[in-house]
GROMACS .gro file of C-alpha atoms in nm:
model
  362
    1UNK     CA    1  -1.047   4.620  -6.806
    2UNK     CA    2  -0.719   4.503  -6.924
    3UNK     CA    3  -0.544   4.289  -6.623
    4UNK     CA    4  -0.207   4.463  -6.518
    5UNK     CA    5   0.041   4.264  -6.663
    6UNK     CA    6   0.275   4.294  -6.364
    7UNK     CA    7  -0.042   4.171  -6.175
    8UNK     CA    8  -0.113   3.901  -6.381
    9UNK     CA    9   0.254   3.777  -6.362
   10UNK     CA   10   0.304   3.776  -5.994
   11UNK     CA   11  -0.043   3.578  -5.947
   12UNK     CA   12   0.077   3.327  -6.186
   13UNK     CA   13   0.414   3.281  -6.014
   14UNK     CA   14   0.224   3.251  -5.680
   15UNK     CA   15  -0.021   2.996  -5.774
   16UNK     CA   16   0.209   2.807  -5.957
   17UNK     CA   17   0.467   2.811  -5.656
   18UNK     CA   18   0.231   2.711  -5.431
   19UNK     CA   19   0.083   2.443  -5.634
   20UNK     CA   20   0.424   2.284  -5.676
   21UNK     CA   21   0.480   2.278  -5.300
   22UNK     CA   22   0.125   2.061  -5.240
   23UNK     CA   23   0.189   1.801  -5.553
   24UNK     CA   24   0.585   1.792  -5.384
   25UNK     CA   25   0.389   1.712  -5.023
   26UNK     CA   26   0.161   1.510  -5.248
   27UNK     CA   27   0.382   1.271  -5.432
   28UNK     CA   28   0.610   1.206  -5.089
   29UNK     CA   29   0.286   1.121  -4.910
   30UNK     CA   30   0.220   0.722  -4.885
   31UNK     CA   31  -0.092   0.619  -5.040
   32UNK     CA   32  -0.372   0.520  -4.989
   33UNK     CA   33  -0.438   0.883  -4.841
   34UNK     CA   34  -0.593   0.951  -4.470
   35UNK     CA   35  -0.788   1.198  -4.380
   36UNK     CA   36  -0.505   1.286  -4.121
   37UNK     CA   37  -0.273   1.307  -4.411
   38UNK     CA   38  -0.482   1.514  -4.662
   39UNK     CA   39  -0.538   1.807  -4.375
   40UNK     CA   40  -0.150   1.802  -4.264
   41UNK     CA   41  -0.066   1.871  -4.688
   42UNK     CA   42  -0.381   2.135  -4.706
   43UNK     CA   43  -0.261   2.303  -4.446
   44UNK     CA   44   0.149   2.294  -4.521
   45UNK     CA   45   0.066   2.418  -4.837
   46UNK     CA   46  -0.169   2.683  -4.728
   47UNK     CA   47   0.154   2.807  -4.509
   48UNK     CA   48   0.384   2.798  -4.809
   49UNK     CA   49   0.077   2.955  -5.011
   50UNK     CA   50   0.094   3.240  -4.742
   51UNK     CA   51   0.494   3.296  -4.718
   52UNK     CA   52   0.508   3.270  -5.107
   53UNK     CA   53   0.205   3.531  -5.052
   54UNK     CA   54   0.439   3.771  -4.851
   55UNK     CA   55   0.752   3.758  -5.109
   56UNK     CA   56   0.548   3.813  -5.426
   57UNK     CA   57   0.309   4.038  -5.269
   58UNK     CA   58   0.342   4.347  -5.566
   59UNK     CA   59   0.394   4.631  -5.304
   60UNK     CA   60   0.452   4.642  -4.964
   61UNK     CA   61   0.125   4.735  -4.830
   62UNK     CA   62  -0.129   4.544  -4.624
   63UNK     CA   63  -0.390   4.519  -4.940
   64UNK     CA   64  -0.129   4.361  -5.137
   65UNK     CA   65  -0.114   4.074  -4.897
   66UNK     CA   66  -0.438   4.042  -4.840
   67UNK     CA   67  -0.454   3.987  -5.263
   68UNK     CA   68  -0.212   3.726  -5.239
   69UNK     CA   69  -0.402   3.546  -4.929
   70UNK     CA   70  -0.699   3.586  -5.129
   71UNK     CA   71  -0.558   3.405  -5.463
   72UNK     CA   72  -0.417   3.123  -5.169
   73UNK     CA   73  -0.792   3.037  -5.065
   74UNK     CA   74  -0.978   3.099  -5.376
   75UNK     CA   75  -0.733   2.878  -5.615
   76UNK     CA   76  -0.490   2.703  -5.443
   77UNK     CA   77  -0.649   2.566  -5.158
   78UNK     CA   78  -0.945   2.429  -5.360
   79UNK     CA   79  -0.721   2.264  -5.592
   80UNK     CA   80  -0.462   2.122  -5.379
   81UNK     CA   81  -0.823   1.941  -5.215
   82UNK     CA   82  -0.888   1.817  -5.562
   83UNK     CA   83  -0.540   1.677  -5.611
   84UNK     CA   84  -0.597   1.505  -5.249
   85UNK     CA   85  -0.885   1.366  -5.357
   86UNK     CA   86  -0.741   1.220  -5.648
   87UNK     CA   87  -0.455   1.082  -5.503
   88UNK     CA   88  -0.663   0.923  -5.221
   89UNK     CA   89  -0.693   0.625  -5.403
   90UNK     CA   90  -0.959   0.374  -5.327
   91UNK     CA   91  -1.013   0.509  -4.991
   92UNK     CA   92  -1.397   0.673  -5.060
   93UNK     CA   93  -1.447   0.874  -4.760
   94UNK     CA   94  -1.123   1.052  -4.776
   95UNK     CA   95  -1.169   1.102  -5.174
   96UNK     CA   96  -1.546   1.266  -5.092
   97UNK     CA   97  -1.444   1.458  -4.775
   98UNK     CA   98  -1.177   1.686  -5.007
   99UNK     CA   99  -1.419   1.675  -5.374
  100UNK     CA  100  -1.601   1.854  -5.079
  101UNK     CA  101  -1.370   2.095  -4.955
  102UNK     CA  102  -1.298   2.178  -5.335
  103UNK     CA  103  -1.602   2.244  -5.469
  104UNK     CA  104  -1.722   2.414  -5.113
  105UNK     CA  105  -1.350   2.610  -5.171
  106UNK     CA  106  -1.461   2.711  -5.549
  107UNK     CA  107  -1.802   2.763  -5.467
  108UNK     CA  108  -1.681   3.083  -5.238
  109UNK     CA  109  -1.425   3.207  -5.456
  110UNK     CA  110  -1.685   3.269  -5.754
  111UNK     CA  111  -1.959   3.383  -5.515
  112UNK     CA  112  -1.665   3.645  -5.350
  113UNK     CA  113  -1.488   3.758  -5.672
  114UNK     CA  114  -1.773   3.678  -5.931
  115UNK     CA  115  -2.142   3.692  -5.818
  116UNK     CA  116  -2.169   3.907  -5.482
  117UNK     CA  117  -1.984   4.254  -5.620
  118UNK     CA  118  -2.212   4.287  -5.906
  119UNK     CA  119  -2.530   4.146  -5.721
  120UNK     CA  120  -2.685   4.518  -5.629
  121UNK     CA  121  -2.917   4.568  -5.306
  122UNK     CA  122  -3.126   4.835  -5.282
  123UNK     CA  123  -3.180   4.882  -4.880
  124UNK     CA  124  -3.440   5.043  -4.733
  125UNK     CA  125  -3.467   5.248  -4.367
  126UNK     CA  126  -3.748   5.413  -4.228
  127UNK     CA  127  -3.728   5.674  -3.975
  128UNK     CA  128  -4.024   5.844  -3.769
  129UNK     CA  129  -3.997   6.212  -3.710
  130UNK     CA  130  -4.286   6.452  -3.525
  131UNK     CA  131  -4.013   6.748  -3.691
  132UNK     CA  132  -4.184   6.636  -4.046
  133UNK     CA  133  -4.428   6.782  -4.181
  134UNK     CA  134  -4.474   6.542  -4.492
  135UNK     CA  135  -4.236   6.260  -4.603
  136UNK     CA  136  -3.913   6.242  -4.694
  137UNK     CA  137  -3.732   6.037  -4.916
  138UNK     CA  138  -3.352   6.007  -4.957
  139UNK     CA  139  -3.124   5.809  -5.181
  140UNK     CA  140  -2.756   5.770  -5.064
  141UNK     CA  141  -2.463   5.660  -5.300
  142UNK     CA  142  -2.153   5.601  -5.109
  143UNK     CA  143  -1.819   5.459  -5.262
  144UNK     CA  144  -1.914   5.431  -5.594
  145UNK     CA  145  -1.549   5.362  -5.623
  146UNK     CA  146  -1.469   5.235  -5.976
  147UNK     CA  147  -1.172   5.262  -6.200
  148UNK     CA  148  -1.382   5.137  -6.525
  149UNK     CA  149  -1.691   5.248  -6.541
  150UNK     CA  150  -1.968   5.033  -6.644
  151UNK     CA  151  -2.307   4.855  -6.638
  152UNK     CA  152  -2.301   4.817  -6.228
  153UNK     CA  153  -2.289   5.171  -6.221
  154UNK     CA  154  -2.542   5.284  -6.487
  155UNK     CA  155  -2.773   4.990  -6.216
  156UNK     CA  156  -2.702   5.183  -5.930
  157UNK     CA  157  -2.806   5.502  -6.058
  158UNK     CA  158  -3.097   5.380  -6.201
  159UNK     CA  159  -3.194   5.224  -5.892
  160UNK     CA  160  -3.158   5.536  -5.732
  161UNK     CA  161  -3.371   5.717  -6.015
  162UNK     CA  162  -3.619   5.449  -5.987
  163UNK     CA  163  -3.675   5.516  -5.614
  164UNK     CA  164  -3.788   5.880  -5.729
  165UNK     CA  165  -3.578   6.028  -5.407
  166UNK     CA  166  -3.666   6.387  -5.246
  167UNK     CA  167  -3.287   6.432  -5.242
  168UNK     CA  168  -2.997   6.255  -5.353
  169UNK     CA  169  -2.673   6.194  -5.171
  170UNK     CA  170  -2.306   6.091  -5.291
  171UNK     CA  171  -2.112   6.020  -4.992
  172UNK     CA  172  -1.757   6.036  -5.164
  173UNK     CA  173  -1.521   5.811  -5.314
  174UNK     CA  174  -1.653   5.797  -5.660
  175UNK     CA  175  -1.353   5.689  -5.924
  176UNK     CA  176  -1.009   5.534  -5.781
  177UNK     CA  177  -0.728   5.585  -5.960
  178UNK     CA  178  -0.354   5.687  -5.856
  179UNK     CA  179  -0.297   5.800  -6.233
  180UNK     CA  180  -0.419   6.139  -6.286
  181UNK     CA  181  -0.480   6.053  -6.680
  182UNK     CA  182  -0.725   5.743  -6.601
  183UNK     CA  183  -0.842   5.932  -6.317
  184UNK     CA  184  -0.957   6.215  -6.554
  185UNK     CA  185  -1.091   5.886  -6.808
  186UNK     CA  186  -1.279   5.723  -6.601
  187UNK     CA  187  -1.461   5.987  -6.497
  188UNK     CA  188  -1.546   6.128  -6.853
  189UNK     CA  189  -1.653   5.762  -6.871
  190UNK     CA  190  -1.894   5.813  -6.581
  191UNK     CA  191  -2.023   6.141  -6.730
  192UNK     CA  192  -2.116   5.962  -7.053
  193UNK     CA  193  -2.301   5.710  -6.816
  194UNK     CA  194  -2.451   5.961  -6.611
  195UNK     CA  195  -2.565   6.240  -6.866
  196UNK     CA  196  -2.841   6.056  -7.017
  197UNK     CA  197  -2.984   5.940  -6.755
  198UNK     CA  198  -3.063   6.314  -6.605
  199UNK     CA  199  -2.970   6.243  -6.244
  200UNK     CA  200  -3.200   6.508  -6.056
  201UNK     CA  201  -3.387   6.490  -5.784
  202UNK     CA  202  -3.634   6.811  -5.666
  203UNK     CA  203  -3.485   6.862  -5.289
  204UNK     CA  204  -3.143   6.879  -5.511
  205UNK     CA  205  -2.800   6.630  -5.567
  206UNK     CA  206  -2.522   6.665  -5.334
  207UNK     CA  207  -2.146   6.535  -5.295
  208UNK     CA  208  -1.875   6.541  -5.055
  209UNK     CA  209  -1.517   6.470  -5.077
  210UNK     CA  210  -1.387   6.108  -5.025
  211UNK     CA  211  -1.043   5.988  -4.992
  212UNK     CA  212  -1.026   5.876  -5.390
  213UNK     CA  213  -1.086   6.210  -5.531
  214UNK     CA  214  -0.796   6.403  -5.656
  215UNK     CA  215  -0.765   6.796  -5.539
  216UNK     CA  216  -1.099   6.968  -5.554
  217UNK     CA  217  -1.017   7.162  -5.880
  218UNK     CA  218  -0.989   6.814  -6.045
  219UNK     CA  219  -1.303   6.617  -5.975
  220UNK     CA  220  -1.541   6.901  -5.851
  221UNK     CA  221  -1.585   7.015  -6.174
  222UNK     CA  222  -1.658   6.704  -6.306
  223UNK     CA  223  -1.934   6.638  -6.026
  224UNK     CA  224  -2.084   6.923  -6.072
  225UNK     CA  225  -2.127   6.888  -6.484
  226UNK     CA  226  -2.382   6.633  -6.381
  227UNK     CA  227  -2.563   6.850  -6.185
  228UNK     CA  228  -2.428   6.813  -5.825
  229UNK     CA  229  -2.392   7.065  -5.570
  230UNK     CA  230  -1.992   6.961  -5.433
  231UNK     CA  231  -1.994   7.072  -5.010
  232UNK     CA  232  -1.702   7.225  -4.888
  233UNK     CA  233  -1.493   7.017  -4.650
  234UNK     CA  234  -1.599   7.188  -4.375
  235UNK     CA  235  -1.918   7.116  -4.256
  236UNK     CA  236  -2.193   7.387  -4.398
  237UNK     CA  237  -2.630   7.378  -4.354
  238UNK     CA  238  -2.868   7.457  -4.581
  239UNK     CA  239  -3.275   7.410  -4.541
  240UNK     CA  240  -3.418   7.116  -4.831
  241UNK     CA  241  -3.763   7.199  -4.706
  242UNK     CA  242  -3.950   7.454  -4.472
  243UNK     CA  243  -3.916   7.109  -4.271
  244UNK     CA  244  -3.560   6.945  -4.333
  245UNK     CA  245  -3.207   7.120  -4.299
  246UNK     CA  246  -2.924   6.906  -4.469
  247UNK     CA  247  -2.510   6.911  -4.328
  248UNK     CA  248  -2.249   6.796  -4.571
  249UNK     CA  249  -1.885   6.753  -4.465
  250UNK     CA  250  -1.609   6.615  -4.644
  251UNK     CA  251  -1.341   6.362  -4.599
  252UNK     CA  252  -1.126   6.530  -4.311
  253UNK     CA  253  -1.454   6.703  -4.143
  254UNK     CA  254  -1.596   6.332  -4.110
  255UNK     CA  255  -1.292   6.178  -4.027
  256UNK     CA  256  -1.315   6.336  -3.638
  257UNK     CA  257  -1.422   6.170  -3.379
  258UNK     CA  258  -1.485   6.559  -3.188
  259UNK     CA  259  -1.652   6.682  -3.444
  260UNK     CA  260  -1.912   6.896  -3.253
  261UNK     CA  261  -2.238   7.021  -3.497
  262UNK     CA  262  -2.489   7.169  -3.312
  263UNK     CA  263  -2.835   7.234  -3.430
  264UNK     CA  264  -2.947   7.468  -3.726
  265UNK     CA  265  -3.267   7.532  -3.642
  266UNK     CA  266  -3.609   7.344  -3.514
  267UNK     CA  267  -3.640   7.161  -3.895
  268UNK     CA  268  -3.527   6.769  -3.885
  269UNK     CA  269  -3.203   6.780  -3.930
  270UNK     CA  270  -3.000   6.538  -4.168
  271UNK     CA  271  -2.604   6.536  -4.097
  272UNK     CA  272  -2.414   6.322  -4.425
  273UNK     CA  273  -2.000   6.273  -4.453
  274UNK     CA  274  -1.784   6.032  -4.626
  275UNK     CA  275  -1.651   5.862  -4.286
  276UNK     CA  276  -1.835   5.774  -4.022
  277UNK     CA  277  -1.607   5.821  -3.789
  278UNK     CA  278  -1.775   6.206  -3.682
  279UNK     CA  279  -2.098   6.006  -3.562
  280UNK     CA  280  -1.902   5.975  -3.235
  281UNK     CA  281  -1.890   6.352  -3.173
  282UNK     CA  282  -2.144   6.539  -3.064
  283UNK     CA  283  -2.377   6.582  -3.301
  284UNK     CA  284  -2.741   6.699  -3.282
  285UNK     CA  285  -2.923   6.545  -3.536
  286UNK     CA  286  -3.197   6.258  -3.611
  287UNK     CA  287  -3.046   6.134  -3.875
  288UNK     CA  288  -2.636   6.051  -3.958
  289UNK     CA  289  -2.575   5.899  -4.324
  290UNK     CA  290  -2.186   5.786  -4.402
  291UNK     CA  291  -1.996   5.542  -4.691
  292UNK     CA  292  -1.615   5.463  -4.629
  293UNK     CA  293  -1.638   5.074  -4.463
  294UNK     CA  294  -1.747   4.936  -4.755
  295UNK     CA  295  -1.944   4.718  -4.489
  296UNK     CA  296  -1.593   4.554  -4.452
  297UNK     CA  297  -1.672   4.405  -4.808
  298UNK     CA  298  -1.635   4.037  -4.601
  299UNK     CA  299  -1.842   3.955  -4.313
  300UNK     CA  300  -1.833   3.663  -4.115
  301UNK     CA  301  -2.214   3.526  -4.059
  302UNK     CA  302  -2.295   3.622  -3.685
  303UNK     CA  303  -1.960   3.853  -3.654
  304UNK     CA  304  -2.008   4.124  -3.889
  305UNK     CA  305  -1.704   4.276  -4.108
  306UNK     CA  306  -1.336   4.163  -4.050
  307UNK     CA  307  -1.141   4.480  -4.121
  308UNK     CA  308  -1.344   4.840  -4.120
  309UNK     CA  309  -1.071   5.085  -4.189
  310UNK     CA  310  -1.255   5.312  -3.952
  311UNK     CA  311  -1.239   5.442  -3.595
  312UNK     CA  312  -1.624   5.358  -3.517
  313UNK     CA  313  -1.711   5.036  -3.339
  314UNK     CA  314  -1.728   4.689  -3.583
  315UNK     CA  315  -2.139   4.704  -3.470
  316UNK     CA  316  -2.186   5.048  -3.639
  317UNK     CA  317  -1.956   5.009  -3.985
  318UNK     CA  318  -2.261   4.848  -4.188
  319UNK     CA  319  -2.610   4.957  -4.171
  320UNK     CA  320  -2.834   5.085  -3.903
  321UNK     CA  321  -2.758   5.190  -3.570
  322UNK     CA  322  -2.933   5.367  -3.320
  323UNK     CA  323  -2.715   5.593  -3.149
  324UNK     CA  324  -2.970   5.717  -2.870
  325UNK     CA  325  -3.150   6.082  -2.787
  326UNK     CA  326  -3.327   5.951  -3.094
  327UNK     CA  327  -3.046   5.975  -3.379
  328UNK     CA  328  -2.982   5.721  -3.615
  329UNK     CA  329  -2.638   5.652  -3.822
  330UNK     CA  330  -2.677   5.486  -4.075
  331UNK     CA  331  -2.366   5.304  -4.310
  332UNK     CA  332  -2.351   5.232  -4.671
  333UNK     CA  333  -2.197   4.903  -4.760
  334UNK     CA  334  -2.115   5.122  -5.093
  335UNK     CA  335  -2.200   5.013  -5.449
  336UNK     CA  336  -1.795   4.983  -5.534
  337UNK     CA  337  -1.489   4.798  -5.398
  338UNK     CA  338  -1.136   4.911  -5.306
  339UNK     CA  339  -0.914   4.928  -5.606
  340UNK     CA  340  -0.582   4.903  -5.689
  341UNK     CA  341  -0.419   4.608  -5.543
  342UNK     CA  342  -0.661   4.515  -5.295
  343UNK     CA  343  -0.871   4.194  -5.337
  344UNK     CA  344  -1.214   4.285  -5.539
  345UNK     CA  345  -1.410   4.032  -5.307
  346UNK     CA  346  -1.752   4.134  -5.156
  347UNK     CA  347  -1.834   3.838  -4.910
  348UNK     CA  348  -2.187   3.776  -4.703
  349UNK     CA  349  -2.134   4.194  -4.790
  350UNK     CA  350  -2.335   4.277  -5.080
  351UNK     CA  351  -2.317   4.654  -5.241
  352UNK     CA  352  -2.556   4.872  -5.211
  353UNK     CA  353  -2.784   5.176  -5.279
  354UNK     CA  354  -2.933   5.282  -4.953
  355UNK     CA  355  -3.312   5.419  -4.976
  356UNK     CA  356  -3.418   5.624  -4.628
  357UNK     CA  357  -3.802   5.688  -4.610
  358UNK     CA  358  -3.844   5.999  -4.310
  359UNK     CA  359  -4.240   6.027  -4.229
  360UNK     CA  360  -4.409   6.216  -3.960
  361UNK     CA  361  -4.611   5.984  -3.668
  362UNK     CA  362  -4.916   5.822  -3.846
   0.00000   0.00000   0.00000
């Protein structure tokens, strides 16, 4: 993808502010460098790195910021700790403590912008059910969420063809774009992707609506060309199997948190939307699937995700939770990232296909 050029020009003006404000702190300091110096010009600059953040910032909004932030700690803070290493002189434990901090500093910027959102996991679940009559397998791809097209998402869909799924199950949020002409190219881009790999699956392929598609008479067509059965917003049952009934809702069905669905019938029943904020209604089924959260795309080791975007608890945004009266939600991390001018950084947050195996008691 081309950069935007506007984009391009307000992180060079950024950096380059920011790194003249640590070789200013820099050249004033007295040398030979201590290690009390070197932290009080890391962290002055990372303050001016943030306030020049919050002028240049391209719009207004809170992913903008977080862009800016993210350029602060994945360039300039790693090499302003260079600089302070050079400029440390003699002094060798000063010099190695920042060559540390910068190559610890770049280390995480290539593994957050470079390695982890291409680095596909394919997750699997297993959940018992006496309601089964024979296994179940289900594939579920949630946030796709690309603007360009390309080789991570002919992987994903592979992976899920691979898995030879019973079912198959887009949870929204497929292409993001706030153009409605490279809307309408990416996904013809998708469909060229898509077509030849005859996505199919026998129990059937089904999408709802996620907050990136444009009105239903744009993108449903375009889902269902490859074969998908689009669910209407509200939430609607069908029976897979003489065993399994599925429920699809779309984006403002799922977005409830008193969203009440009550049982079909006797068969195991499988409830799928694009948030998964209606797990906390009341809802009476074994087994909850939902996409949105992106798993936070950056955890914190031991914490979980920083920011959600969802009205569940932190615990239940990524993965597997068991809700009790034997239910289970489960949360795509999503094979895609949020677009536009948020920060394309995946972080201890890997995307993924998620692979649910349903089998009656042994």
């Amino acid at each position: 993808m081309i950069p935007d050029p506007s984009m391009v020009l307000t992180f060079a003006v950024h950096v380059c502010v920011s790194l003249v404000v640590a070789f200013v702190l820099l050249a004033r300091a007295r040398a030979p460098l201590s290690l009390r110096d070197g932290a009080l010009i890391l962290a002055g600059t990372a303050l001016a790195s943030f306030g020049i953040g919050l002028l240049t910032a391209p719009t207004p909004g809170g992913f903008a910021k977080l862009l800016v932030w993210s350029w602060t700690l994945a360039v300039v803070l790693p090499t302003t700790a260079f600089a302070i290493a050079v400029r440390a002189g003699p002094v060798l434990p000063v010099r190695l403590a920042f060559l540390a901090v910068g190559l610890l500093g770049g280390l995480l910027a290539v593994d957050a912008f470079v390695w982890e959102p291409r680095n596909l996991e394919i997750s699997h679940h297993e959940v018992i059910s006496d309601r089964l009559d024979a296994p179940l397998r289900i594939a579920v791809i949630a946030d796709l969420q690309t603007d360009v097209p390309g080789d991570h998402e002919r992987a994903a869909l592979q992976a899920v063809l691979a898995a030879k799924p019973d079912v198959i199950l887009f949870a929204g949020d497929v292409i993001q774009h706030h153009d409605e002409a490279a809307y309408a190219h990416a996904w013809s881009t998708l469909q060229g992707i898509a077509a030849p790999l005859q996505l199919d699956a026998p129990l059937g392929v089904y999408m709802v609506e996620g907050d990136s598609e444009f009105p239903h008479a744009t993108w449903a067509p375009k889902a269902e060309s490859l074969g998908m059965t689009v669910l209407p917003d509200a939430p609607v049952s069908r029976a897979l199997r003489d065993d399994v009934t599925l429920t699809g809702m779309g984006l403002r069905a799922s977005a409830r948190t008193d969203l009440s669905i009550e049982r079909p019938d006797e068969r195991f029943h499988v409830v799928f939307g694009h948030r998964p904020a209606f797990a906390l209604g009341d809802i009476d089924a074994e087994l909850l699937l939902a996409g949105h959260t992106h798993g936070g795309q950056v955890q914190v080791p031991g914490w979980g995700p920083l920011l959600t975007l969802s009205k569940v608890p932190r615990s239940w945004a990524s993965g597997r939770t068991e809700l009790g009266g034997e239910r289970t939600l489960i949360v795509s991390r999503g094979v895609g990232m949020e677009r536009a001018v948020a920060p394309r950084i995946r972080f201890w947050c890997r995307p993924e296909v998620v692979i649910v195996d349903v089998r009656p008691p042994a």
